[in-house]
């Protein structure tokens, strides 16, 4: 696919961020200082995040009917509807974290809840499938046109939110069974064996895990038969789904638009790997918030060279784990920049006067050495 190039990190903004932080006590922000520098380099300026957005991508997976999840397939529509209505744990934590929520309908809401109020993002749905993808152990998840439409939908959602002022994106999925195609794609891009790539997902017992591992094995065989070095659209067509394709497009487009994007669970980590293939250099815009509860997430992050900010084994649909981490990032930004709209950089922050330091002050040291 022909995407615009991802801009290189802004070295001047990176240097300015480091200079700005030099007024804080040495080591005050720890690992979070590196993130502030990365955010500045991506955006081209150092400032606090003002309008973060969680984009919940809603699509159904045919494998959900095979008993690979702790939830019934109908939960996909319920989760998406709750996110739209601002109810449930995800909406509550999003409000607490100061993150706005939007739902990207990829063929679920309009099909399953015809009496629901019109969604705000029903434009540009041409080519998207209404209803679940095909079971990936026996058939391709989507058709070629459907994959292309889903990737384009994710890019369009990123553009729409950024054009509306969003300066930090969190892409998430809410489809029951999404961890199964995620495991297949993980195995395809890392070489992991199906039994290693298959996790407990939403919290399944041994019998469901055995079924899930068999689906991953069969789907991976189909992926490898489709092409020895499959391109991103082929991977998503054979073993993905509309939500994973849209998430890939959203992450890639966020990087193109110099907007940081959070990576926080297995679907987002796998989509991040594919987005980096689709738009080389996209990894510079990715902020790995947590290693998640699935070991596959760590493997995908390692492939990208990303170090997660926390080891919190958070789980939950629709980006719940990311929302639990983000307030800590906002606090680190407040320490460096302040958070009041319209303030100059540093207003209300914890900056200290240089003159308060002695001639013996240093800015960095090796904690393992005396």
Coordinates of C-alpha atoms in Angstrom, one line a residue:
X1 CA 0.0 0.0 0.0
X2 CA 1.2 3.5 -0.8
X3 CA 1.4 5.5 2.4
X4 CA 3.1 8.8 2.9
X5 CA 6.6 8.5 4.5
X6 CA 6.8 8.7 8.3
X7 CA 8.6 11.9 9.3
X8 CA 11.9 11.4 11.2
X9 CA 12.0 12.4 14.9
X10 CA 12.6 16.1 15.4
X11 CA 16.1 16.2 16.8
X12 CA 15.9 19.9 17.7
X13 CA 12.7 19.3 19.7
X14 CA 14.4 16.3 21.4
X15 CA 17.3 18.5 22.4
X16 CA 15.0 21.2 23.7
X17 CA 13.0 18.7 25.7
X18 CA 16.2 17.4 27.4
X19 CA 17.3 21.0 28.1
X20 CA 13.9 21.8 29.5
X21 CA 14.0 18.7 31.8
X22 CA 17.5 19.7 33.0
X23 CA 15.7 22.2 35.4
X24 CA 14.1 19.3 37.2
X25 CA 15.9 17.4 39.9
X26 CA 18.2 14.8 38.4
X27 CA 16.4 11.5 37.8
X28 CA 13.1 13.0 39.0
X29 CA 11.0 11.4 36.4
X30 CA 13.1 8.2 35.8
X31 CA 11.9 6.2 32.8
X32 CA 9.1 8.7 32.2
X33 CA 11.7 11.3 31.2
X34 CA 12.5 9.2 28.1
X35 CA 8.9 9.2 27.1
X36 CA 8.6 13.0 27.4
X37 CA 11.6 13.3 25.1
X38 CA 10.0 10.8 22.6
X39 CA 6.7 12.7 22.7
X40 CA 8.5 15.9 21.9
X41 CA 10.5 14.4 19.1
X42 CA 7.4 12.9 17.5
X43 CA 5.3 16.1 17.8
X44 CA 8.1 18.5 17.0
X45 CA 7.6 20.3 20.3
X46 CA 7.6 19.7 24.0
X47 CA 4.2 20.1 25.6
X48 CA 1.6 18.4 27.7
X49 CA -1.0 16.2 26.1
X50 CA -4.2 18.2 25.8
X51 CA -6.7 15.9 23.9
X52 CA -6.0 12.2 24.2
X53 CA -8.5 9.9 22.4
X54 CA -9.4 6.2 22.8
X55 CA -10.6 4.8 19.5
X56 CA -12.5 1.5 20.0
X57 CA -12.6 -0.5 16.9
X58 CA -15.7 -2.8 16.8
X59 CA -15.7 -5.9 14.6
X60 CA -16.9 -9.5 15.0
X61 CA -14.7 -12.6 14.5
X62 CA -16.1 -15.8 13.1
X63 CA -13.8 -17.8 15.4
X64 CA -15.8 -16.6 18.4
X65 CA -18.4 -19.2 17.5
X66 CA -15.8 -22.0 18.0
X67 CA -15.5 -21.6 21.8
X68 CA -12.2 -19.9 22.0
X69 CA -13.3 -17.1 24.4
X70 CA -14.6 -16.7 27.9
X71 CA -17.4 -14.5 26.4
X72 CA -20.3 -15.2 24.0
X73 CA -20.0 -13.6 20.6
X74 CA -22.9 -11.2 21.4
X75 CA -20.6 -9.4 23.9
X76 CA -18.9 -7.6 21.0
X77 CA -21.9 -5.5 20.3
X78 CA -22.6 -4.9 24.0
X79 CA -19.0 -3.7 24.6
X80 CA -19.2 -1.3 21.6
X81 CA -22.6 0.0 22.6
X82 CA -21.4 0.6 26.2
X83 CA -18.4 2.5 24.9
X84 CA -20.6 4.6 22.6
X85 CA -23.1 5.3 25.5
X86 CA -20.3 6.2 28.0
X87 CA -21.2 3.4 30.4
X88 CA -19.3 0.5 31.8
X89 CA -15.8 0.2 33.3
X90 CA -13.9 1.4 30.2
X91 CA -15.9 4.6 29.9
X92 CA -15.6 5.2 33.7
X93 CA -11.8 4.8 33.6
X94 CA -11.5 6.9 30.5
X95 CA -13.3 9.8 32.2
X96 CA -11.0 9.4 35.2
X97 CA -8.0 9.5 32.9
X98 CA -9.2 12.5 30.9
X99 CA -9.4 10.5 27.7
X100 CA -12.2 10.9 25.2
X101 CA -13.8 7.8 23.6
X102 CA -15.0 7.2 20.1
X103 CA -16.2 3.9 18.5
X104 CA -15.2 2.9 15.0
X105 CA -18.0 0.8 13.6
X106 CA -16.6 -1.8 11.3
X107 CA -19.8 -3.6 10.6
X108 CA -21.1 -4.5 14.1
X109 CA -23.3 -1.8 15.5
X110 CA -25.5 -1.1 12.6
X111 CA -26.1 -4.8 12.0
X112 CA -26.8 -5.9 15.6
X113 CA -28.6 -2.9 17.0
X114 CA -30.8 -1.2 14.4
X115 CA -32.6 0.8 17.0
X116 CA -29.5 2.4 18.3
X117 CA -28.9 6.1 17.6
X118 CA -26.9 6.8 14.5
X119 CA -23.2 6.5 15.3
X120 CA -21.0 9.5 14.7
X121 CA -18.7 7.6 12.3
X122 CA -20.8 5.8 9.8
X123 CA -19.4 7.6 6.9
X124 CA -16.8 5.9 4.7
X125 CA -18.0 2.4 5.4
X126 CA -18.1 1.3 1.8
X127 CA -16.5 -2.1 1.3
X128 CA -16.7 -3.1 5.0
X129 CA -18.3 -6.4 5.9
X130 CA -21.5 -6.4 8.0
X131 CA -21.2 -9.2 10.4
X132 CA -18.4 -11.5 11.5
X133 CA -15.3 -12.5 9.6
X134 CA -15.0 -16.0 8.4
X135 CA -13.5 -18.6 10.8
X136 CA -9.7 -18.4 10.1
X137 CA -9.0 -22.1 10.7
X138 CA -10.8 -23.0 7.5
X139 CA -11.2 -19.8 5.4
X140 CA -9.7 -16.4 4.9
X141 CA -11.0 -13.9 7.4
X142 CA -11.8 -11.2 4.8
X143 CA -11.7 -10.6 1.1
X144 CA -9.1 -8.4 -0.5
X145 CA -11.4 -5.4 -0.9
X146 CA -12.6 -5.8 2.7
X147 CA -9.0 -5.6 4.0
X148 CA -8.2 -2.6 1.9
X149 CA -11.4 -0.9 3.2
X150 CA -10.7 -1.7 6.8
X151 CA -7.1 -0.3 6.7
X152 CA -8.4 2.8 5.0
X153 CA -11.1 3.1 7.7
X154 CA -8.4 3.0 10.4
X155 CA -6.4 5.7 8.6
X156 CA -9.5 7.8 8.2
X157 CA -10.4 7.5 11.9
X158 CA -6.8 8.7 12.8
X159 CA -7.1 11.6 10.4
X160 CA -10.5 12.6 11.7
X161 CA -9.4 12.6 15.4
X162 CA -6.1 14.4 14.7
X163 CA -7.9 17.0 12.6
X164 CA -10.2 17.5 15.5
X165 CA -7.3 18.3 17.8
X166 CA -6.4 14.9 19.2
X167 CA -2.7 14.8 20.1
X168 CA -2.4 11.2 21.6
X169 CA -4.2 8.2 20.3
X170 CA -5.0 4.8 21.9
X171 CA -6.4 2.3 19.5
X172 CA -8.2 -0.7 20.9
X173 CA -10.4 -3.6 19.9
X174 CA -13.6 -5.0 21.6
X175 CA -14.3 -8.0 19.5
X176 CA -14.9 -11.4 21.2
X177 CA -12.2 -13.8 20.0
X178 CA -9.7 -11.1 18.8
X179 CA -6.8 -12.7 20.7
X180 CA -7.0 -15.8 18.4
X181 CA -6.3 -14.0 15.1
X182 CA -3.8 -11.9 17.0
X183 CA -2.0 -15.1 18.1
X184 CA -1.9 -16.3 14.5
X185 CA -0.4 -13.1 13.2
X186 CA 2.1 -13.0 16.1
X187 CA 3.3 -16.5 15.2
X188 CA 3.5 -15.5 11.5
X189 CA 5.7 -12.5 12.1
X190 CA 7.9 -13.9 14.9
X191 CA 8.2 -17.6 14.1
X192 CA 6.6 -18.6 17.4
X193 CA 5.0 -22.1 17.6
X194 CA 1.2 -22.0 17.9
X195 CA 1.3 -23.4 21.4
X196 CA 3.6 -20.6 22.5
X197 CA 1.7 -17.9 20.7
X198 CA -1.7 -19.0 22.1
X199 CA -2.5 -17.4 25.4
X200 CA -5.5 -17.5 27.8
X201 CA -7.0 -14.4 26.2
X202 CA -10.1 -13.4 28.1
X203 CA -9.5 -16.0 30.7
X204 CA -10.3 -19.5 29.3
X205 CA -10.0 -22.9 30.7
X206 CA -7.9 -25.8 29.4
X207 CA -10.5 -27.2 27.1
X208 CA -11.0 -23.8 25.4
X209 CA -7.3 -23.2 25.2
X210 CA -6.8 -26.5 23.4
X211 CA -9.5 -25.5 20.9
X212 CA -7.9 -22.1 20.5
X213 CA -4.4 -23.6 20.0
X214 CA -5.8 -25.9 17.3
X215 CA -7.4 -22.9 15.5
X216 CA -4.1 -21.0 15.7
X217 CA -2.2 -24.0 14.3
X218 CA -4.6 -24.5 11.4
X219 CA -4.8 -20.8 10.6
X220 CA -1.0 -20.4 10.7
X221 CA -0.7 -23.3 8.2
X222 CA -3.0 -21.4 5.9
X223 CA -1.0 -18.2 6.3
X224 CA 2.2 -20.0 5.5
X225 CA 0.6 -21.7 2.5
X226 CA -0.7 -18.3 1.2
X227 CA 2.8 -16.8 0.9
X228 CA 6.3 -17.5 2.2
X229 CA 6.9 -13.8 2.9
X230 CA 3.3 -12.5 3.2
X231 CA 2.7 -8.8 2.9
X232 CA 0.6 -7.0 5.5
X233 CA -2.7 -7.0 3.6
X234 CA -2.3 -10.7 2.9
X235 CA -1.6 -11.5 6.5
X236 CA -4.7 -9.5 7.6
X237 CA -6.9 -11.0 4.9
X238 CA -6.0 -14.6 5.7
X239 CA -5.8 -14.5 9.4
X240 CA -6.8 -11.1 10.8
X241 CA -10.1 -9.3 10.8
X242 CA -11.5 -5.8 10.2
X243 CA -10.6 -4.5 13.6
X244 CA -7.0 -5.6 13.4
X245 CA -6.7 -4.2 9.8
X246 CA -8.2 -0.9 10.9
X247 CA -6.0 -0.8 14.0
X248 CA -2.9 -1.3 11.7
X249 CA -4.1 1.6 9.5
X250 CA -4.7 3.8 12.5
X251 CA -1.3 3.2 14.0
X252 CA 0.5 3.8 10.7
X253 CA -1.5 7.0 10.0
X254 CA -0.9 8.4 13.5
X255 CA 2.9 8.0 12.9
X256 CA 2.6 9.7 9.5
X257 CA 0.7 12.6 11.2
X258 CA 3.4 13.0 13.9
X259 CA 0.9 11.9 16.6
X260 CA 2.0 9.5 19.4
X261 CA 0.0 6.3 19.6
X262 CA -0.2 3.8 22.6
X263 CA 0.6 0.1 22.4
X264 CA -0.8 -1.7 25.3
X265 CA -2.0 -5.3 24.6
X266 CA -1.6 -8.2 22.2
X267 CA -3.9 -6.9 19.4
X268 CA -2.3 -3.4 19.5
X269 CA 1.3 -4.9 19.6
X270 CA 0.6 -7.2 16.7
X271 CA -1.0 -4.3 14.7
X272 CA 2.0 -2.2 15.6
X273 CA 4.4 -4.7 14.0
X274 CA 2.3 -4.7 10.9
X275 CA 2.0 -0.9 10.9
X276 CA 5.8 -0.6 11.0
X277 CA 6.0 -2.9 8.0
X278 CA 3.3 -0.9 6.2
X279 CA 4.9 2.5 7.1
X280 CA 8.6 2.0 8.0
X281 CA 9.6 4.3 10.8
X282 CA 6.2 4.1 12.5
X283 CA 7.8 2.6 15.6
X284 CA 9.1 6.1 16.5
X285 CA 5.6 7.2 17.3
X286 CA 4.7 4.2 19.4
X287 CA 4.5 4.5 23.2
X288 CA 4.5 1.0 24.9
X289 CA 2.5 1.6 28.0
X290 CA 2.4 -1.9 29.5
X291 CA 3.7 -5.4 28.8
X292 CA 0.1 -6.6 29.2
X293 CA -1.1 -10.0 30.5
X294 CA -0.2 -12.0 27.4
X295 CA 3.4 -13.2 26.9
X296 CA 2.9 -12.6 23.1
X297 CA 2.7 -8.9 23.8
X298 CA 6.3 -8.8 25.1
X299 CA 7.5 -10.8 22.1
X300 CA 5.9 -8.3 19.7
X301 CA 7.3 -5.3 21.6
X302 CA 10.7 -6.9 21.6
X303 CA 10.5 -7.3 17.8
X304 CA 9.9 -3.5 17.5
X305 CA 12.6 -2.7 20.0
X306 CA 10.1 -1.1 22.4
X307 CA 10.5 -1.2 26.1
X308 CA 7.2 -1.1 28.0
X309 CA 6.7 1.6 30.6
X310 CA 5.2 -0.8 33.2
X311 CA 5.2 -4.5 33.9
X312 CA 1.6 -4.3 35.0
X313 CA -0.2 -7.4 33.8
X314 CA -3.3 -5.5 32.9
X315 CA -6.1 -7.1 30.9
X316 CA -9.5 -6.1 29.7
X317 CA -11.2 -5.2 26.5
X318 CA -11.4 -1.8 24.8
X319 CA -8.1 -0.4 26.1
X320 CA -8.8 -0.7 29.8
X321 CA -5.2 -1.6 30.5
X322 CA -3.9 1.5 28.7
X323 CA -6.3 3.8 30.5
X324 CA -5.0 2.6 33.9
X325 CA -1.5 3.6 32.9
X326 CA -2.1 6.9 31.2
X327 CA -2.7 9.1 34.4
X328 CA 0.9 8.4 35.4
X329 CA 2.1 9.8 32.1
X330 CA -0.1 12.8 32.5
X331 CA 1.4 13.4 35.9
X332 CA 4.9 13.2 34.5
X333 CA 3.9 15.8 31.9
X334 CA 2.5 18.0 34.6
X335 CA 5.8 17.9 36.4
X336 CA 7.6 19.1 33.3
X337 CA 5.1 21.4 31.6
X338 CA 2.0 22.1 33.7
X339 CA -1.4 21.2 32.3
X340 CA -3.5 24.4 32.2
X341 CA -4.7 25.2 28.7
X342 CA -3.0 28.3 27.4
X343 CA -0.1 28.2 29.9
X344 CA 3.4 28.7 28.6
X345 CA 5.5 25.5 28.7
X346 CA 6.6 25.0 32.3
X347 CA 3.9 27.2 33.9
X348 CA 2.6 25.3 36.9
X349 CA 5.3 22.7 36.6
X350 CA 7.8 21.5 39.1
X351 CA 10.8 23.2 37.5
X352 CA 13.5 24.4 39.8
X353 CA 15.8 27.4 39.5
X354 CA 19.3 26.5 38.2
X355 CA 20.9 28.7 40.8
X356 CA 19.7 26.4 43.5
X357 CA 22.1 23.7 42.4
X358 CA 25.7 23.5 43.6
X359 CA 28.8 23.0 41.6
X360 CA 28.7 19.3 42.4
X361 CA 25.4 18.6 40.6
X362 CA 25.2 16.0 37.9
X363 CA 22.4 15.1 35.5
X364 CA 23.0 11.4 35.2
X365 CA 24.9 8.6 36.8
X366 CA 25.1 4.8 36.9
X367 CA 23.2 3.6 39.9
X368 CA 25.2 0.3 39.9
X369 CA 28.5 2.2 40.5
X370 CA 29.6 4.0 43.7

